[in-house]
Amino acid sequence: MSTRKLEKPSFPIYFFMGKGGVGKTTSSAAFALYLAKLGKKVLIVSLDPAHNLGDVLGIKLGEKHAQVAENLWASEIDFDKMVRDYMRSLADKVKDMYGYLKIFNLEGYVDTLRYSPGVEEHATLEKIKEIITLNQRKWSYEVVVFDTPPTGLTVRIMALPTITLVWLDKLMELRLAILGRRKMLERFTGERPKVVMGGKEVEVATEPEEDPVYRELKAMREEVMWLKGILTDPAVTSVVMVVNPEVLPVLEAERACAFLRRVGVPVKHVIVNKVLRLTSVPEELKEKVREEEEALKLIEEKFQGLARHEIPYLPWEPRGADKLMRVAEYLRGMFGGLEGK
Amino acid sequence: MPNPTNGLRKRVFNAVRAISEIFKARGSEYIELELRELENIFALIVMGSFIGLPSPPTTVSLRLLPHMGRELLIMSSVSRRLDDMLGEMAGLFDIT
């Protein structure tokens, strides 16, 4: 998908991240619903392979955007299909070009690549890119909210543009060295180096503008820079970290935040979900409450500078629009700046 | 009467040209070798995951692959000759 002529999006993008089971889907759904009630046209997309956005909203969801409330549309991405489609689009191009090079068994190589490490991350990032691009060109939602896979996968997805840029810069440097040598040979011998491909002798490029490899590297760099620009722009992207008041999720979230800060992705909010606020503590729960206090102190220490929002442990299951709106009341602090825009 | 200096000048000029051609041919051989090795390295880096090397993100490798016919041919030809790199270097530098 070409992104070269696109500006930065004019709509905010929210990524709800956290360990599995902390309440990302509930928080993101409540947030999206409240924004829709404020009059914003909102799209919420679940990228989690273990979807439960439809369960939380009380409506069956698929890839197609379904209107779940006034101003609110939702979809669940079919993760396996997304990865398959992504690999197929790349593989078809390779097989077309190399039909005559079956001696390299490239077909087998390309089909095996779908199981390579990193394919899921790439496919998910491509899907995020596609949604942002389509929203700019076609859909016009005012806010896009992503309910993401568990932290480990999402952090790798967010880091991909930075890692990819490092590789692309090195490959472009090496490619220029190759083109420089080819140019030297052309000057020495008076003709361009050639290669026999598909039974035909073909001259190879000596200038970057003529070299398909360099052009592809340059195009990829522009796309990655565009996406990195979006993910690292605090005016566009906000990461909301969801944790429970337990030490392990807090430490995992803290490491994720530190990593995201290193790659320039702005983390702005932390939601502490399922906080036990009891008027009188039964004996059986005293230890639990004490551990929770310890975790809350850790949150205050580790997430300084982030806006903190607390959702208590609710005596009812937060499913369906009405109950999610009650959850959203605890997130009012997140809507400053979005209300009335 | 023919000028003997002209004949001598012409012979010197031809000799210098011949030497220059030899150096040019040797120089272009070295550049060809460098070029071949750089293209081999480029192919190895892009397709490195195939042989256990750290490699770029899969997207990068697959998007470059359709344009890397020459590099793949070079990579496979170099790998065939890996058994006798010493012989190849000796041939290049005329070591007998």
XYZ file of C-alpha atoms in Angstrom:
437
model
C 0.000 0.000 0.000
C 1.501 3.323 -1.042
C 1.854 5.798 1.789
C 4.270 8.134 0.150
C 1.966 11.068 -0.416
C 0.221 10.900 2.967
C 0.449 13.538 5.628
C 0.450 12.684 9.293
C -3.049 11.752 10.449
C -5.184 14.523 11.903
C -6.954 12.076 14.227
C -5.608 10.702 17.517
C -4.689 7.028 17.780
C -4.787 5.132 21.066
C -3.064 1.814 21.769
C -4.260 -0.028 24.862
C -1.476 -2.337 26.014
C -0.896 -4.688 28.899
C -0.430 -8.246 30.101
C -3.117 -10.740 29.099
C -6.200 -10.549 31.326
C -5.537 -7.155 32.967
C -8.565 -5.504 31.319
C -7.245 -3.955 28.082
C -10.379 -4.818 26.141
C -12.742 -3.598 28.850
C -10.830 -0.331 29.313
C -10.457 0.312 25.587
C -14.127 -0.442 24.945
C -15.232 1.817 27.812
C -12.934 4.599 26.572
C -14.193 4.293 22.982
C -17.830 4.231 24.078
C -17.460 7.333 26.228
C -15.749 9.217 23.364
C -18.617 8.204 21.076
C -21.089 9.582 23.629
C -19.159 12.862 23.571
C -19.985 13.037 19.887
C -16.756 11.722 18.372
C -16.928 9.266 15.491
C -14.829 6.397 16.878
C -13.437 3.159 15.487
C -12.206 0.519 17.906
C -10.206 -2.373 16.427
C -9.146 -5.521 18.201
C -5.745 -6.807 17.085
C -5.605 -9.435 19.812
C -5.548 -12.985 18.381
C -7.631 -13.992 21.418
C -10.423 -11.531 20.720
C -13.067 -10.677 23.249
C -14.024 -7.185 22.127
C -17.293 -8.515 20.722
C -18.016 -10.340 24.006
C -17.387 -7.168 26.033
C -19.548 -5.031 23.723
C -22.214 -7.723 23.554
C -22.197 -7.972 19.775
C -20.702 -10.431 17.299
C -17.824 -8.780 15.426
C -15.832 -9.553 12.315
C -13.418 -7.683 10.063
C -16.184 -5.518 8.667
C -16.902 -2.445 10.809
C -20.069 -2.946 12.826
C -21.883 -0.016 14.404
C -22.209 -0.961 18.066
C -23.574 2.358 19.377
C -24.166 5.862 18.138
C -20.838 7.142 16.706
C -19.032 3.909 17.581
C -17.883 1.262 15.131
C -15.912 -1.844 16.029
C -14.087 -4.693 14.330
C -12.035 -7.742 15.212
C -9.189 -8.585 12.860
C -8.935 -12.236 11.829
C -5.328 -12.728 12.911
C -4.615 -15.931 10.967
C -6.138 -14.531 7.785
C -4.157 -11.318 8.243
C -0.855 -13.234 8.434
C -1.813 -15.489 5.495
C -2.831 -12.529 3.296
C 0.332 -10.665 4.164
C 2.599 -13.580 3.264
C 0.626 -14.370 0.121
C 0.985 -10.826 -1.269
C 4.756 -10.974 -0.812
C 5.136 -14.572 -1.946
C 3.124 -14.107 -5.161
C 5.414 -11.290 -6.250
C 8.519 -13.400 -5.632
C 7.130 -16.447 -7.416
C 6.113 -14.335 -10.442
C 9.594 -12.918 -10.824
C 11.431 -16.168 -10.221
C 9.305 -18.630 -12.133
C 12.365 -19.551 -14.191
C 14.639 -20.015 -11.194
C 13.032 -23.121 -9.737
C 16.545 -24.547 -9.285
C 16.775 -22.450 -6.097
C 13.621 -24.059 -4.741
C 12.401 -20.559 -3.959
C 8.786 -21.741 -3.805
C 9.577 -23.911 -0.811
C 11.586 -21.113 0.801
C 8.831 -18.554 0.457
C 6.101 -20.895 1.737
C 8.235 -21.745 4.761
C 8.808 -18.071 5.526
C 5.296 -17.696 6.927
C 6.597 -19.545 9.989
C 9.610 -17.256 10.388
C 10.010 -15.295 13.575
C 8.672 -11.801 13.148
C 6.007 -12.547 10.562
C 3.125 -11.963 12.999
C 4.621 -8.653 14.086
C 5.032 -7.522 10.482
C 1.562 -8.584 9.487
C 0.064 -6.725 12.464
C 2.066 -3.600 11.722
C 0.922 -3.742 8.090
C -2.661 -3.983 9.298
C -2.198 -0.934 11.583
C -0.683 0.952 8.637
C -3.587 -0.092 6.419
C -6.202 1.073 8.940
C -4.505 4.452 9.450
C -4.173 4.951 5.689
C -7.759 3.917 4.928
C -9.037 6.213 7.651
C -7.191 9.137 6.092
C -8.360 8.354 2.581
C -11.821 6.953 3.072
C -13.409 6.307 6.467
C -12.858 9.581 8.388
C -13.193 8.362 11.947
C -12.232 11.083 14.404
C -10.534 8.717 16.840
C -9.050 5.246 16.299
C -8.561 2.946 19.291
C -6.526 -0.278 19.077
C -7.010 -3.099 21.559
C -3.650 -4.808 21.188
C -2.256 -8.318 21.711
C -0.468 -9.017 25.026
C 2.556 -6.859 25.831
C 5.312 -9.091 24.458
C 3.959 -9.104 20.918
C 2.812 -5.464 20.935
C 6.150 -4.138 22.157
C 7.900 -5.993 19.315
C 5.380 -4.546 16.851
C 5.998 -0.998 18.089
C 9.766 -1.473 17.891
C 9.673 -2.777 14.318
C 9.887 0.596 12.525
C 13.012 1.563 14.493
C 14.668 -1.832 13.934
C 13.711 -1.861 10.254
C 15.212 1.598 9.749
C 18.570 0.449 11.123
C 18.646 -2.410 8.604
C 17.466 -0.272 5.707
C 20.126 2.373 6.308
C 22.880 -0.270 6.354
C 21.552 -2.017 3.256
C 21.314 1.296 1.390
C 24.911 2.096 2.341
C 26.059 -1.287 1.049
C 23.999 -0.925 -2.105
C 25.589 2.442 -2.876
C 29.025 0.821 -2.490
C 27.957 -1.865 -4.999
C 26.650 0.717 -7.467
C 29.873 2.696 -7.051
C 31.960 -0.354 -8.023
C 29.705 -1.034 -11.013
C 30.132 2.563 -12.140
C 33.911 2.246 -11.815
C 33.871 -0.890 -13.945
C 31.734 0.858 -16.526
C 34.320 3.652 -16.737
C 37.208 1.179 -16.953
C 35.776 -1.157 -19.517
C 33.468 1.239 -21.356
C 30.443 -0.988 -20.853
C 28.120 -1.925 -18.041
C 28.421 -5.199 -16.173
C 25.947 -7.733 -17.443
C 24.121 -10.749 -16.103
C 22.440 -13.642 -17.888
C 18.953 -14.149 -16.554
C 16.269 -16.290 -18.076
C 18.577 -16.947 -21.032
C 18.934 -13.240 -21.815
C 21.925 -11.003 -21.215
C 20.825 -7.981 -19.212
C 22.806 -4.878 -18.282
C 22.737 -4.089 -14.592
C 22.109 -0.662 -13.127
C 24.987 1.553 -12.097
C 23.011 4.533 -10.794
C 20.735 4.509 -7.717
C 17.744 5.851 -9.713
C 17.982 2.936 -12.150
C 18.585 0.200 -9.596
C 15.341 -1.586 -8.621
C 16.898 -2.806 -5.356
C 17.891 0.711 -4.272
C 14.510 2.096 -5.325
C 12.753 -0.602 -3.271
C 14.970 0.167 -0.256
C 14.236 3.875 -0.624
C 10.463 3.252 -0.926
C 10.521 1.031 2.175
C 12.472 3.663 4.081
C 9.919 6.336 3.235
C 7.056 4.086 4.365
C 8.799 3.162 7.603
C 9.723 6.791 8.321
C 6.077 7.760 7.793
C 4.847 5.108 10.190
C 7.584 5.810 12.737
C 6.680 9.494 12.533
C 3.114 8.611 13.493
C 3.964 6.168 16.279
C 6.437 8.557 17.904
C 4.355 11.730 17.593
C 2.715 12.505 20.946
C 0.191 14.747 19.167
C -1.113 11.671 17.310
C -0.267 8.503 19.245
C -0.974 7.704 22.878
C -0.169 4.409 24.527
C -2.369 3.531 27.471
C -0.787 0.899 29.723
C -3.293 -1.224 31.640
C -2.116 -2.999 34.791
C -3.613 -4.781 37.772
C -2.456 -3.896 41.290
C -0.099 -6.876 41.428
C 3.673 -6.769 41.329
C 4.235 -9.005 38.267
C 2.003 -7.104 35.799
C 3.425 -3.820 37.109
C 7.023 -4.907 36.541
C 6.187 -6.211 33.064
C 4.394 -2.963 32.224
C 7.297 -0.924 33.548
C 9.766 -2.790 31.321
C 7.435 -2.338 28.347
C 7.174 1.409 29.028
C 10.940 1.761 29.297
C 11.369 -0.034 25.984
C 8.706 2.062 24.277
C 10.321 5.270 25.542
C 13.654 4.120 24.084
C 12.085 3.746 20.634
C 10.253 7.044 21.032
C 6.672 5.777 21.400
C 4.773 8.043 23.856
C 3.179 6.327 26.858
C 0.784 8.794 28.436
C -1.636 6.959 30.680
C -1.629 4.045 33.062
C -4.929 2.457 34.066
C -4.848 0.447 37.267
C -7.703 -1.986 36.898
C -9.387 -4.158 39.542
C -8.297 -2.216 42.623
C -9.871 -3.639 45.773
C -11.426 -0.771 47.735
C -13.178 -2.384 50.670
C -14.804 -0.497 53.524
C -13.980 -3.392 55.840
C -11.408 -6.040 54.910
C -12.238 -9.672 55.726
C -9.451 -11.693 57.363
C -9.054 -13.879 54.224
C -8.294 -10.816 52.086
C -5.948 -8.914 54.431
C -2.847 -10.386 52.757
C -4.245 -9.598 49.313
C -4.993 -5.985 50.286
C -1.524 -5.590 51.781
C 0.079 -6.889 48.545
C -2.124 -4.567 46.573
C -0.949 -1.553 48.606
C 2.622 -2.614 47.845
C 1.792 -2.837 44.129
C 0.078 0.573 44.170
C 3.194 2.135 45.751
C 5.274 0.469 43.028
C 2.978 1.917 40.362
C 3.363 5.380 41.828
C 7.141 4.952 41.830
C 7.526 3.345 38.384
C 5.029 5.394 36.402
C 5.893 8.906 37.444
C 4.976 11.420 34.796
C 2.061 9.327 33.501
C -1.565 10.177 34.154
C -2.934 7.460 36.485
C -6.520 6.271 36.465
C -7.975 3.712 38.800
C -10.849 1.329 38.136
C -12.062 -0.484 41.234
C -12.791 -4.193 41.392
C -16.384 -4.132 40.211
C -19.120 -6.232 41.827
C -20.591 -6.839 38.346
C -19.217 -8.014 35.026
C -18.412 -5.012 32.792
C -20.203 -6.228 29.671
C -22.580 -4.319 27.436
C -22.838 -0.603 26.678
C -24.538 0.501 29.916
C -22.031 -1.157 32.226
C -19.095 -0.012 30.086
C -20.294 3.584 30.428
C -20.173 3.135 34.208
C -16.561 1.878 33.836
C -15.767 4.903 31.650
C -16.730 7.239 34.536
C -13.513 6.142 36.248
C -11.524 7.201 33.169
C -12.824 10.770 32.984
C -9.313 12.106 33.450
C -8.363 10.645 30.053
C -10.845 12.765 28.122
C -9.432 16.188 28.831
C -8.560 17.787 25.517
C -10.808 15.424 23.582
C -14.079 16.773 24.949
C -15.628 19.430 22.740
C -12.972 19.207 19.954
C 64.139 9.802 -45.459
C 62.043 8.397 -42.609
C 62.734 9.989 -39.238
C 64.067 7.273 -36.874
C 62.831 9.346 -33.910
C 59.232 8.989 -35.115
C 59.525 5.190 -35.222
C 61.025 5.109 -31.760
C 58.367 7.457 -30.436
C 55.677 5.227 -31.900
C 57.187 2.090 -30.341
C 57.440 3.778 -26.939
C 53.864 4.988 -27.238
C 52.621 1.476 -28.157
C 54.577 -0.046 -25.287
C 53.124 2.461 -22.802
C 49.645 1.802 -24.174
C 50.094 -1.957 -23.856
C 51.307 -1.613 -20.265
C 48.405 0.706 -19.501
C 45.989 -1.874 -20.955
C 47.510 -4.560 -18.757
C 47.126 -2.405 -15.648
C 43.616 -1.449 -16.688
C 42.664 -5.105 -17.136
C 44.246 -6.019 -13.787
C 42.520 -3.042 -12.113
C 39.140 -3.999 -13.536
C 39.695 -7.607 -12.365
C 40.166 -6.358 -8.799
C 37.104 -4.137 -9.031
C 35.107 -7.040 -10.463
C 36.195 -9.192 -7.558
C 35.271 -6.497 -5.043
C 31.927 -6.010 -6.788
C 31.228 -9.727 -6.774
C 32.077 -10.026 -3.093
C 29.952 -6.996 -2.163
C 27.012 -8.409 -4.116
C 27.548 -11.776 -2.428
C 27.571 -10.096 0.993
C 24.423 -8.158 0.116
C 22.644 -11.375 -0.875
C 23.862 -13.137 2.272
C 22.631 -10.310 4.494
C 19.220 -10.149 2.822
C 18.719 -13.928 2.749
C 20.723 -14.601 5.904
C 17.901 -16.282 7.800
C 18.112 -19.116 5.297
C 21.544 -20.075 6.616
C 21.197 -19.021 10.241
C 22.605 -15.500 9.987
C 20.879 -12.541 11.651
C 18.858 -11.034 8.867
C 16.666 -8.018 8.224
C 12.944 -8.144 8.996
C 11.243 -10.667 6.741
C 9.343 -7.904 4.885
C 12.603 -6.317 3.777
C 14.007 -9.634 2.507
C 10.877 -10.578 0.617
C 10.390 -7.171 -0.974
C 13.987 -7.123 -2.208
C 13.983 -10.727 -3.406
C 12.182 -10.085 -6.743
C 14.984 -7.690 -7.761
C 17.947 -9.782 -6.716
C 18.385 -12.222 -9.570
C 22.031 -11.285 -10.233
C 22.938 -11.367 -6.554
C 21.384 -14.811 -6.108
C 23.348 -16.152 -9.068
C 26.546 -14.668 -7.640
C 25.810 -16.055 -4.177
C 25.285 -19.568 -5.494
C 28.383 -19.377 -7.733
C 30.569 -18.119 -4.858
C 29.260 -20.809 -2.541
C 30.151 -23.452 -5.169
C 33.743 -22.161 -5.265
C 34.111 -21.834 -1.487
C 36.075 -25.085 -1.372
C 38.962 -23.475 -3.206
C 39.004 -19.797 -2.296
C 42.771 -20.024 -1.903
C 43.074 -21.221 -5.489
C 40.864 -18.409 -6.663
C 42.901 -15.765 -4.836
C 46.106 -17.303 -6.175
C 44.732 -17.102 -9.695
C 43.739 -13.498 -9.216
C 47.134 -12.421 -7.934
C 49.048 -14.674 -10.364
C 50.633 -16.641 -7.549
C 52.024 -19.899 -8.932
